[in-house]
């Protein structure tokens, strides 16, 4: 298996996981924290998408999808290219309010499509290119792509877990 196929296989698992985490949930459920101050499903999926959008746009030296349309408006936020959710306070988590589960899916799919196109053109030698010299050792493209996938997979798993907690709260007669 070549490196492009391997990375594509990894990233291609995420859209189904994102959909499974949010499908059928109301805006209120997307915004419900399992305990006060915890991350919500809406924030988790928004954040994992923002990280991928931010980092891949940087790798491509292009504008983020987040700022190129009305994505921010669909989440009750400003189109700040530096706001990926990293280091968010409880109040900032609270402010992320996706209008619907579909808004999360649509934004993720737009980002995933661009990422997929980027991955399809990679060659093994590309992965050794240094993309961030602010770390010691400097970060290569390969390390950055693994880091993005790792972050996204962790957060989509957290979103699925929070969904399970929310569904467990549903009354027995709700059909769930």
XYZ file of C-alpha atoms in Angstrom:
176
model
C 0.000 0.000 0.000
C 1.436 3.379 -0.867
C 1.413 6.318 1.526
C -1.343 8.192 -0.282
C -3.625 5.129 -0.095
C -2.808 4.613 3.588
C -3.586 8.201 4.555
C -6.695 8.224 2.379
C -7.926 5.063 4.093
C -7.417 6.703 7.489
C -9.117 9.989 6.640
C -11.946 8.332 4.679
C -13.171 6.696 7.899
C -13.947 10.037 9.489
C -17.025 11.204 7.514
C -19.062 8.146 8.524
C -17.953 8.559 12.141
C -18.935 12.230 12.115
C -22.354 11.415 10.646
C -22.913 8.640 13.197
C -22.042 10.987 16.051
C -24.556 13.681 15.062
C -27.232 12.099 12.839
C -30.740 12.728 14.115
C -29.708 14.918 17.037
C -31.527 18.183 17.666
C -29.679 21.479 18.118
C -30.427 21.170 21.834
C -28.850 17.715 21.999
C -25.816 18.908 20.050
C -25.414 21.666 22.626
C -25.997 19.546 25.754
C -22.908 19.005 27.872
C -22.710 15.744 29.838
C -21.702 17.818 32.886
C -21.315 21.533 33.403
C -18.226 22.865 31.657
C -17.682 19.755 29.497
C -17.456 19.741 25.715
C -20.648 19.237 23.751
C -21.111 17.055 20.679
C -21.550 20.179 18.569
C -18.321 21.688 19.882
C -16.353 18.439 19.506
C -17.338 17.935 15.870
C -16.926 21.650 15.073
C -13.464 21.610 16.679
C -12.206 18.489 14.903
C -13.375 19.985 11.621
C -11.807 23.372 12.377
C -8.459 21.725 13.187
C -8.456 19.793 9.909
C -9.607 22.846 7.938
C -7.015 25.137 9.559
C -4.078 22.762 9.232
C -4.777 21.502 5.714
C -5.393 25.051 4.448
C -2.016 25.963 5.925
C -0.383 22.994 4.187
C -1.953 24.070 0.892
C -1.266 27.778 1.524
C -4.905 28.563 0.802
C -7.909 30.099 2.541
C -9.773 28.001 5.077
C -13.207 26.746 4.097
C -14.474 28.233 7.383
C -13.872 31.788 6.177
C -14.815 31.297 2.508
C -18.562 30.972 3.024
C -21.262 31.376 5.660
C -20.045 28.490 7.781
C -19.454 30.647 10.843
C -22.993 32.012 10.689
C -24.358 28.462 10.765
C -22.573 27.998 14.104
C -23.390 31.368 15.684
C -19.753 32.430 15.418
C -17.499 34.871 13.602
C -15.359 33.669 10.703
C -12.124 33.976 12.673
C -9.468 31.873 10.899
C -7.482 31.554 14.147
C -10.386 30.157 16.192
C -10.115 26.374 16.049
C -11.328 25.730 19.580
C -7.860 25.049 20.954
C -7.748 26.325 24.533
C -11.427 27.262 24.600
C -12.915 28.186 27.944
C -16.271 26.759 29.053
C -17.917 29.998 27.878
C -16.345 29.666 24.427
C -17.490 26.034 24.185
C -20.974 27.254 25.150
C -20.908 29.800 22.307
C -20.522 27.138 19.588
C -24.109 26.503 18.532
C -24.514 24.626 15.252
C -27.897 25.291 13.692
C -28.324 21.558 13.028
C -26.563 18.234 12.771
C -26.557 18.790 9.015
C -24.506 21.977 9.436
C -21.809 19.900 11.159
C -21.928 17.208 8.473
C -21.907 19.744 5.621
C -18.904 21.620 7.008
C -17.025 18.394 7.718
C -17.732 17.011 4.234
C -16.497 20.228 2.587
C -13.262 20.036 4.584
C -12.881 16.277 4.030
C -13.299 16.684 0.276
C -10.412 19.162 0.117
C -8.288 16.955 2.386
C -8.994 13.927 0.196
C -7.876 15.764 -2.926
C -4.666 16.795 -1.174
C -3.931 13.275 0.051
C -4.532 11.751 -3.388
C -1.572 13.625 -4.809
C 0.973 12.777 -2.115
C 4.175 10.860 -2.751
C 6.337 9.213 -0.075
C 9.059 11.854 -0.364
C 6.483 14.604 0.336
C 6.054 13.373 3.899
C 9.599 14.394 4.837
C 9.017 18.069 3.965
C 9.251 20.289 7.050
C 6.008 22.229 7.462
C 6.514 23.801 10.909
C 9.882 24.831 12.284
C 8.471 26.208 15.551
C 8.785 22.759 17.187
C 11.884 20.807 18.209
C 12.260 18.694 16.202
C 10.598 20.511 13.293
C 7.288 19.017 12.149
C 7.203 17.201 8.824
C 4.176 16.842 6.582
C 3.863 13.187 7.580
C 3.852 14.014 11.289
C 1.333 16.834 10.769
C -1.060 14.572 8.840
C -0.846 11.904 11.554
C -1.436 14.588 14.201
C -4.560 15.861 12.418
C -5.970 12.338 12.046
C -5.164 11.545 15.678
C -6.928 14.683 16.921
C -9.961 14.095 14.714
C -10.306 10.431 15.676
C -10.062 11.210 19.381
C -12.689 13.952 19.196
C -15.150 12.017 17.050
C -14.869 9.167 19.568
C -15.600 11.615 22.375
C -18.626 12.916 20.457
C -19.927 9.362 20.028
C -19.461 8.751 23.759
C -21.345 11.935 24.686
C -24.108 10.896 22.281
C -24.402 7.608 24.166
C -24.730 9.505 27.445
C -27.447 11.738 25.998
C -29.335 8.778 24.567
C -29.100 6.963 27.909
C -30.855 9.942 29.501
C -33.813 9.623 27.115
C -37.001 8.401 28.773
C -37.771 4.695 28.300
C -40.906 5.508 26.291
C -39.100 7.787 23.808
C -38.442 4.940 21.384
C -34.669 5.078 21.811
